[in-house]
C-alpha positions as a LaTeX table, in Angstrom:
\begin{tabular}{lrrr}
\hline
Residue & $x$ (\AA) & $y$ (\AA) & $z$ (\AA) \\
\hline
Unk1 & 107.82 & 74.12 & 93.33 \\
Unk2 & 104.42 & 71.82 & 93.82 \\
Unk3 & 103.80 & 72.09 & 97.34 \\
Unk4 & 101.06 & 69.83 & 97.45 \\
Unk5 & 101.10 & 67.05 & 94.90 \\
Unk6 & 98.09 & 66.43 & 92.05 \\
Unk7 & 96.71 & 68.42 & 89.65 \\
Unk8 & 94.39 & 70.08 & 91.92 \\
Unk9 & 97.51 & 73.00 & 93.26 \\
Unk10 & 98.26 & 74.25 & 96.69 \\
Unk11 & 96.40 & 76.37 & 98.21 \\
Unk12 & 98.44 & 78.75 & 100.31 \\
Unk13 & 97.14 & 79.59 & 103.41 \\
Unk14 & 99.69 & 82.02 & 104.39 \\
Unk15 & 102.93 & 83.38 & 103.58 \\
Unk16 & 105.74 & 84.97 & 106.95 \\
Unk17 & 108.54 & 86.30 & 105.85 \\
Unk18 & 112.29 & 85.83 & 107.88 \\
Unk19 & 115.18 & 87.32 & 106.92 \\
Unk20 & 116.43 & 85.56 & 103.34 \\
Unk21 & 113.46 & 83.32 & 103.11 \\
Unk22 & 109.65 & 82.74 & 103.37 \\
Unk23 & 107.49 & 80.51 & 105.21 \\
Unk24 & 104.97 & 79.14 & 103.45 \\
Unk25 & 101.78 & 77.04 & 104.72 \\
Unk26 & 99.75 & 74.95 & 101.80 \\
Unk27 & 97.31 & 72.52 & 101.34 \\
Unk28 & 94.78 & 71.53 & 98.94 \\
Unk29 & 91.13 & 70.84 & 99.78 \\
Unk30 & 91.79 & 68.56 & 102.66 \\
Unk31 & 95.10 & 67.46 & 101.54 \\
Unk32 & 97.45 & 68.69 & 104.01 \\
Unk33 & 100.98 & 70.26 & 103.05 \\
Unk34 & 102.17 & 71.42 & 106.10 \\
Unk35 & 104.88 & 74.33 & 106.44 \\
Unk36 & 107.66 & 74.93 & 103.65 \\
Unk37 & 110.50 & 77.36 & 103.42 \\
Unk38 & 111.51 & 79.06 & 100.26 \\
Unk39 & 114.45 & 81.17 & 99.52 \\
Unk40 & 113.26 & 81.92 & 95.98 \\
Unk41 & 114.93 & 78.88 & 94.14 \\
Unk42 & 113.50 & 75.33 & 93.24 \\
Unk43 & 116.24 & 73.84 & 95.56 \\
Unk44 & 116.07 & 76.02 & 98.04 \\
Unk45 & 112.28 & 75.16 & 98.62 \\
Unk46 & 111.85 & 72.46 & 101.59 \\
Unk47 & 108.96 & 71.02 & 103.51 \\
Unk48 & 109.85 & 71.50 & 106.97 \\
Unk49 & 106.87 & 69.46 & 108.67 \\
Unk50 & 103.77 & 67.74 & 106.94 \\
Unk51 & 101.49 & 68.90 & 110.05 \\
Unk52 & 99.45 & 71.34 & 108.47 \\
Unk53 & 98.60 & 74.97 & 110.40 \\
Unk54 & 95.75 & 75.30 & 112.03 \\
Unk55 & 92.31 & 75.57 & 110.48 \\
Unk56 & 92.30 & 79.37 & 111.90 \\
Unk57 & 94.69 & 81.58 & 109.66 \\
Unk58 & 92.57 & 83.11 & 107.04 \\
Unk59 & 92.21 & 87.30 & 107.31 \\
Unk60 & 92.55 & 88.31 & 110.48 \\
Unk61 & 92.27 & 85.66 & 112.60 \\
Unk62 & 95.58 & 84.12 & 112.01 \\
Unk63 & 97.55 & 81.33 & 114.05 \\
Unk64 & 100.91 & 82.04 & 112.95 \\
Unk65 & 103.51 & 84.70 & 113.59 \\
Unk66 & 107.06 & 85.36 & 112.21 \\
Unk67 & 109.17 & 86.40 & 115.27 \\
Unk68 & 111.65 & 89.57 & 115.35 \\
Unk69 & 114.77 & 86.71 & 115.01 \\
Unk70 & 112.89 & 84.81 & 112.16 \\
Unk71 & 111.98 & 81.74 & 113.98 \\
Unk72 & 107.88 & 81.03 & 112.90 \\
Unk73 & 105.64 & 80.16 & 115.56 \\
Unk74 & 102.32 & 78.47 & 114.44 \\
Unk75 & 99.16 & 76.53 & 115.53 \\
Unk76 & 99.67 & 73.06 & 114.80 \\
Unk77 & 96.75 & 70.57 & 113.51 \\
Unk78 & 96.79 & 67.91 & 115.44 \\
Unk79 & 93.79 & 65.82 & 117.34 \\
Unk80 & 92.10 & 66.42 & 119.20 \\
Unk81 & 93.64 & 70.28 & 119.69 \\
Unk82 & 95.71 & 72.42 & 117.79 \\
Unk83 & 98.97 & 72.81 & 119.61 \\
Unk84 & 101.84 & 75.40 & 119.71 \\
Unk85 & 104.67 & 74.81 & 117.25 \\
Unk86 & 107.92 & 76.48 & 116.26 \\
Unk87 & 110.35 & 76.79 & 113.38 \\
Unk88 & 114.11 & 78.03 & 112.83 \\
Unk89 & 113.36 & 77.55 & 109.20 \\
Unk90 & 115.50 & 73.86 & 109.20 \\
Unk91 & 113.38 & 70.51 & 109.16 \\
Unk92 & 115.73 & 69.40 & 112.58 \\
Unk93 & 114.10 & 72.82 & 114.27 \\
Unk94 & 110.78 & 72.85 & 113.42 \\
Unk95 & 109.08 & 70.80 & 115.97 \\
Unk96 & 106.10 & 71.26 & 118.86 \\
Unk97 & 107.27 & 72.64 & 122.03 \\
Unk98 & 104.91 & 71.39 & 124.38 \\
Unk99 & 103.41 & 67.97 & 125.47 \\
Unk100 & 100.66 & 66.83 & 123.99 \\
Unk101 & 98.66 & 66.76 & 127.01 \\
Unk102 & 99.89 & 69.95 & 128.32 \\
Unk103 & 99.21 & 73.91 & 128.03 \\
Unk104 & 97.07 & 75.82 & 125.50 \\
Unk105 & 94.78 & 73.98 & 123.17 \\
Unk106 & 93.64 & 75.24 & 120.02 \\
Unk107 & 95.76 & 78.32 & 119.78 \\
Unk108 & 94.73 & 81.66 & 117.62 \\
Unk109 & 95.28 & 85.13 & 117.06 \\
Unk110 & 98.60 & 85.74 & 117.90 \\
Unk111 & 100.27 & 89.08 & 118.11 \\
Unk112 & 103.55 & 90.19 & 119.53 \\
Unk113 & 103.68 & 92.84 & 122.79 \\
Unk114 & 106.89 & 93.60 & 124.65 \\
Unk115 & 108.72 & 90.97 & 123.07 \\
Unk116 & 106.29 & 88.10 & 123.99 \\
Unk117 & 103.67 & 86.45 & 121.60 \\
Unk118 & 100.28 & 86.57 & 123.25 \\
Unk119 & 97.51 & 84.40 & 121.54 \\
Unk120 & 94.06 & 83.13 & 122.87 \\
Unk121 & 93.42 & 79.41 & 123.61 \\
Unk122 & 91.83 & 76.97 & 125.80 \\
Unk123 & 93.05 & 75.06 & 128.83 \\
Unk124 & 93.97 & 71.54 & 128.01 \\
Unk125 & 91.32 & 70.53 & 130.67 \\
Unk126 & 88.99 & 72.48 & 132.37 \\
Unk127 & 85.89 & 74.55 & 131.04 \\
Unk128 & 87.12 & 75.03 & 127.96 \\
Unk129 & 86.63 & 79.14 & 128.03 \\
Unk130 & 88.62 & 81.00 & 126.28 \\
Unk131 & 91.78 & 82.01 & 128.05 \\
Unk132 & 94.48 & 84.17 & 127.31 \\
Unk133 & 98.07 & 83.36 & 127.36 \\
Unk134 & 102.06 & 84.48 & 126.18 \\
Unk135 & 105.44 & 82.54 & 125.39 \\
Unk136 & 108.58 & 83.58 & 124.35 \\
Unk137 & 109.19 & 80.44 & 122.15 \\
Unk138 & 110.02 & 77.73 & 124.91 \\
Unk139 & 107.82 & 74.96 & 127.11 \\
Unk140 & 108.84 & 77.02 & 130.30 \\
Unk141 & 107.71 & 80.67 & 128.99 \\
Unk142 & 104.34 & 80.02 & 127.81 \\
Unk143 & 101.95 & 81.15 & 130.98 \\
Unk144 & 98.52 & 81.95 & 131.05 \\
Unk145 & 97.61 & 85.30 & 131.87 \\
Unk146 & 94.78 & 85.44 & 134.24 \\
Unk147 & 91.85 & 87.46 & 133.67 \\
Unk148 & 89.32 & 89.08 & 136.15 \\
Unk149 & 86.41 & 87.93 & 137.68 \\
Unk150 & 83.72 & 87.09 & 135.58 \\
Unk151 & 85.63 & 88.35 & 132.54 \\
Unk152 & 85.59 & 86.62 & 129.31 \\
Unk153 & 87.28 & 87.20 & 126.20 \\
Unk154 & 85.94 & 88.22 & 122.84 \\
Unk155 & 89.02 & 86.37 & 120.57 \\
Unk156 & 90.33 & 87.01 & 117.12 \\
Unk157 & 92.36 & 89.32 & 115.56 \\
Unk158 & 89.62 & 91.37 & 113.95 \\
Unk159 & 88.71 & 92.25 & 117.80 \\
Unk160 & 92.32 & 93.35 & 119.02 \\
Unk161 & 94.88 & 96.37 & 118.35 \\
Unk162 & 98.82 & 96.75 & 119.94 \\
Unk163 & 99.58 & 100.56 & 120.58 \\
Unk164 & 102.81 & 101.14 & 122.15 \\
Unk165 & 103.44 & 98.56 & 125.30 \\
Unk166 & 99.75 & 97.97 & 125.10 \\
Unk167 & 97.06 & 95.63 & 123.93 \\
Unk168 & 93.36 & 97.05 & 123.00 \\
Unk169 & 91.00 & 93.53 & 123.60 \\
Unk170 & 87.46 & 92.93 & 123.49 \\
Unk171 & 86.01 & 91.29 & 126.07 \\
Unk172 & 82.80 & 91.19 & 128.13 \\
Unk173 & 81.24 & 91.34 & 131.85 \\
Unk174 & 78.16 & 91.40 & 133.70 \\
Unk175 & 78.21 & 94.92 & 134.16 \\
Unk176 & 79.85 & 96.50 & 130.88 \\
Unk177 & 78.57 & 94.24 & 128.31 \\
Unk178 & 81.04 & 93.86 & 125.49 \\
Unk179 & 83.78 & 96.60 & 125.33 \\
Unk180 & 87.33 & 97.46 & 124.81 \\
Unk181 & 89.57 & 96.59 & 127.71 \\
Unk182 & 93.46 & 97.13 & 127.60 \\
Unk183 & 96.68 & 94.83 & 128.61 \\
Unk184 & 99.18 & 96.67 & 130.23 \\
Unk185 & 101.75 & 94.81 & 131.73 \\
Unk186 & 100.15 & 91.79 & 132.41 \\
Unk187 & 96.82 & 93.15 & 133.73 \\
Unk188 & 93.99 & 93.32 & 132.05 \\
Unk189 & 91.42 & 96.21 & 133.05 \\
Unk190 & 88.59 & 97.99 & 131.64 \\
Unk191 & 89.42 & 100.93 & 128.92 \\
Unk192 & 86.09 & 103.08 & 128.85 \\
Unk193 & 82.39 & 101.80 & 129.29 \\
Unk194 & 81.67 & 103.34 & 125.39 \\
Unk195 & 77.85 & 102.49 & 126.18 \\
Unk196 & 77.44 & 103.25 & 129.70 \\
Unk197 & 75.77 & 100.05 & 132.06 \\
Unk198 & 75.61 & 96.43 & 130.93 \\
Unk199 & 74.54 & 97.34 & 127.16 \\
Unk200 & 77.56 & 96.34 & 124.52 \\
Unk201 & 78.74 & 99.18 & 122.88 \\
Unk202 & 79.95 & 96.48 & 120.68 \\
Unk203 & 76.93 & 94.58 & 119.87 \\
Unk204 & 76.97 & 91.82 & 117.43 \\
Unk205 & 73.72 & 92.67 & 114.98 \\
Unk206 & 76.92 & 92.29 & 112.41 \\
Unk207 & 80.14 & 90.45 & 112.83 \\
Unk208 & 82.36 & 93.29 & 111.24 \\
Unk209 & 81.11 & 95.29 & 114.34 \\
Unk210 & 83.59 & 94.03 & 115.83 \\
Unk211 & 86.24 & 95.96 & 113.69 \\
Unk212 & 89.43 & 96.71 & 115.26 \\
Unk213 & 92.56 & 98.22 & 113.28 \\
Unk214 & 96.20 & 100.23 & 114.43 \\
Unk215 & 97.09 & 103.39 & 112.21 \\
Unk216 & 98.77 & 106.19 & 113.23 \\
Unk217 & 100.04 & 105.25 & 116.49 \\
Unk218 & 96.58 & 104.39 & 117.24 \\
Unk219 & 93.68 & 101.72 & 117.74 \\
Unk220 & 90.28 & 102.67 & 116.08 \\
Unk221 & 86.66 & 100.27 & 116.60 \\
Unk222 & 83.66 & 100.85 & 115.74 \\
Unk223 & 81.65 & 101.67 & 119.01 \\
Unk224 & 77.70 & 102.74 & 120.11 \\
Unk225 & 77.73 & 105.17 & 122.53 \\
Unk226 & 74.24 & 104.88 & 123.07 \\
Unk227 & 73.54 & 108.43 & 121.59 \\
Unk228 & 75.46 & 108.68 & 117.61 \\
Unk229 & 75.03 & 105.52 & 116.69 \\
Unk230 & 77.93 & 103.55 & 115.41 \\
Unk231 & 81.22 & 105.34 & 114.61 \\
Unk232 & 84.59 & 105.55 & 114.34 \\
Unk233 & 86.38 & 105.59 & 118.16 \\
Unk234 & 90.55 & 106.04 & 118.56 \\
Unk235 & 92.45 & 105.45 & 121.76 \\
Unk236 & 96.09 & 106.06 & 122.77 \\
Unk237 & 95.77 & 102.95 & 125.34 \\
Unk238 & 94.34 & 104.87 & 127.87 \\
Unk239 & 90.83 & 105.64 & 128.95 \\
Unk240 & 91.21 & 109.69 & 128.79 \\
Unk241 & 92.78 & 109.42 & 125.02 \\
Unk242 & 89.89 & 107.37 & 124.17 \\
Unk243 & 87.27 & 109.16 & 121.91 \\
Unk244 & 85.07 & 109.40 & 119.61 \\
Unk245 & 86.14 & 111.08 & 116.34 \\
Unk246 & 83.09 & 110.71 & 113.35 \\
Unk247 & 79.57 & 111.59 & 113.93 \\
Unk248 & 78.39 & 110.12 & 110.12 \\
Unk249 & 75.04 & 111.17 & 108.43 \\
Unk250 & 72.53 & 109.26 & 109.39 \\
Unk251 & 71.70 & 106.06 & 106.83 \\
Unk252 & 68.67 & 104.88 & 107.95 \\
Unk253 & 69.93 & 102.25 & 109.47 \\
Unk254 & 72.20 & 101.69 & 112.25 \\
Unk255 & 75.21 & 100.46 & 110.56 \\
Unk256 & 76.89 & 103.24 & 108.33 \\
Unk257 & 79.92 & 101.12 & 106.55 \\
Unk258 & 79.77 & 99.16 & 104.03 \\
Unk259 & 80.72 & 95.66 & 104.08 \\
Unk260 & 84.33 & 95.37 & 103.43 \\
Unk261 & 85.04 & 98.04 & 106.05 \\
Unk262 & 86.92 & 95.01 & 108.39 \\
Unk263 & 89.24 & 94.79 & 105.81 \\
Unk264 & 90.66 & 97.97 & 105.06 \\
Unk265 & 93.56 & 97.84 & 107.50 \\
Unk266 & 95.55 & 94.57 & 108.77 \\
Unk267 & 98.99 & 95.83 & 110.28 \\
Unk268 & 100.03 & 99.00 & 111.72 \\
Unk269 & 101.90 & 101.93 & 109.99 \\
Unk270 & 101.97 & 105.14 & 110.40 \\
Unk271 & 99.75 & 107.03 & 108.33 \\
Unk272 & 95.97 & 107.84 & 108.73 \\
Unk273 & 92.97 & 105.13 & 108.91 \\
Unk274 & 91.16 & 104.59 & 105.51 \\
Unk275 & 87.55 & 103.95 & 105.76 \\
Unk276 & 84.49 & 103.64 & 103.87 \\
Unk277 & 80.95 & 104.90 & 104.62 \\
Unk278 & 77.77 & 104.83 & 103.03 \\
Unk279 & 76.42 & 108.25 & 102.30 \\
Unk280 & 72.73 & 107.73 & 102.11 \\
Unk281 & 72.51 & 110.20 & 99.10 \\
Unk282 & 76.29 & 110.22 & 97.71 \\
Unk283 & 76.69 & 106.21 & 97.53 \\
Unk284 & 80.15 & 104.89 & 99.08 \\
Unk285 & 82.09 & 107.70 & 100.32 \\
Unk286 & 86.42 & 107.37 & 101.47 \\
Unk287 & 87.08 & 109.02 & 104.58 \\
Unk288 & 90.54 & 109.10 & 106.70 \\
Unk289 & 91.52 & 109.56 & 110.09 \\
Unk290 & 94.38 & 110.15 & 112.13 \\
Unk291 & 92.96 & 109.80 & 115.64 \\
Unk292 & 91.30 & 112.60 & 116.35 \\
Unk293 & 88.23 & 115.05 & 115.48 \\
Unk294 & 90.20 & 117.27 & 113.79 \\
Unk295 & 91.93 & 114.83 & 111.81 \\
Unk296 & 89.00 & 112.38 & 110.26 \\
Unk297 & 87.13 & 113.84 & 107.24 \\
Unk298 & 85.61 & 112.98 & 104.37 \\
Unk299 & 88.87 & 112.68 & 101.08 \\
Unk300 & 87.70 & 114.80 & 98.88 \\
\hline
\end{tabular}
């Protein structure tokens, strides 16, 4: 099928798949192609809405997920904001589910925890910080989830990690700095103060310190304690099952991975973590990890 019509092609921006279909989002360049459905056959192949998804779904940082009964939610472009829309995979149910002038604007990074879709966004008015919120598909169930006192929220994908009925975010405060916090029911409190006092253990010299990826049960980051340096930290959701599990070879400088390290894992499973580091005599070396000291090592 040509998604997008010309001679230029589509460019997909993503692909979700639902039970005896895809969904499909294309465009190309600034041509918009909005969201199609495709069972595999020429006729089976339909545009369900020419709004495209929102500017914010390459890697990790995606604003669209396929829900556990199929349906597609997705950030809709629209102006001024982005807005929340959803799809049964028919042109008749694919449609925005909230005002215009009402509830999150510019939704991103969704993920799914205890059968609700969280995502960050903004208010529709207000300061414009970033806030963070959950629906269950409908007008009435999407509510904001409030956030402490003088916390703010470090957004995107690449910065968050489900384990279990928990959520591993980022997010930063006067007197932490920039470290991992957990959502557990609702509540968002601090996980562990990696670099003790106001100094991020997080710190953003590079953006892909702000790794984040779910592997064996588990959510690893890349953290500075203060004393190793960066490395590899897991965490079960909970502050004493929170470590630190590599202690790498010092490279000279203080990042040791190499620079498609943020890639290496997207979605959970449940074998080990797979990550590069830079040797600073052996060049690029694989290394694993299943959570804990015992368990990360160099693959031979």
């Amino acid at each position: 099928a040509e998604l997008v019509s010309g001679s230029t092609g589509s460019e997909i921006d993503f692909v979700g798949a639902a039970p005896g279909f895809v969904y499909v989002g294309a465009r190309s360049g600034a041509t918009p192609g909005g969201v199609w459905r495709c069972d595999g056959t020429p006729g089976g192949t339909i545009q369900l809405t020419t709004t495209p998804v929102g500017a914010n779904t390459l890697l990790r940082t995606s604003a669209f997920l396929v829900l556990p009964d199929g349906r597609l939610l997705f950030s809709g472009q629209e102006n001024p904001h982005d807005r929340l829309w959803i799809s049964d995979g028919t042109v008749a149910g694919t449609h925005r589910f909230m005002a215009p002038d009402l509830g999150p604007a510019g939704p991103h990074s969704f993920f799914l925890l205890n059968a609700f879709v969280h995502f960050g966004a903004r208010a529709s008015s207000g300061d414009g910080a970033q806030r963070l919120w959950k629906t269950n598909g409908t007008a009435a169930g999407t509510v904001e989830i409030p956030l402490p006192v003088g916390v703010a929220l470090s957004t995107g994908l690449d910065r968050l990690g489900v384990v279990g009925s928990r959520a591993i975010l980022m997010a930063t405060d006067s007197t932490h700095g920039l470290e991992p916090w957990v959502l557990d029911n609702d509540v968002l409190t601090l996980l562990k103060d990696v670099y003790p006092g106001s100094i991020s253990s997080m710190r953003s010299v590079n953006y892909l310190e702000f790794f984040v990826a779910e592997a064996a049960n588990r959510v690893f980051f890349f953290g500075d304690d203060g004393i190793h340096g960066f490395e590899v930290w897991s965490t079960d959701g909970t502050s004493g099952g929170t470590q630190r599990v590599t202690d790498l070879p010092a490279t000279g400088s203080t990042w040791p991975f190499d620079g498609v390290t943020y890639l290496t894992q997207r979605s959970r499973y449940l074998g080990p973590l797979f990550f590069r580091v830079a040797d600073p005599l052996l060049g690029q070396r694989l290394w694993k990890s299943d959570g804990t000291v015992a368990g990360t090592a160099e693959v031979a």
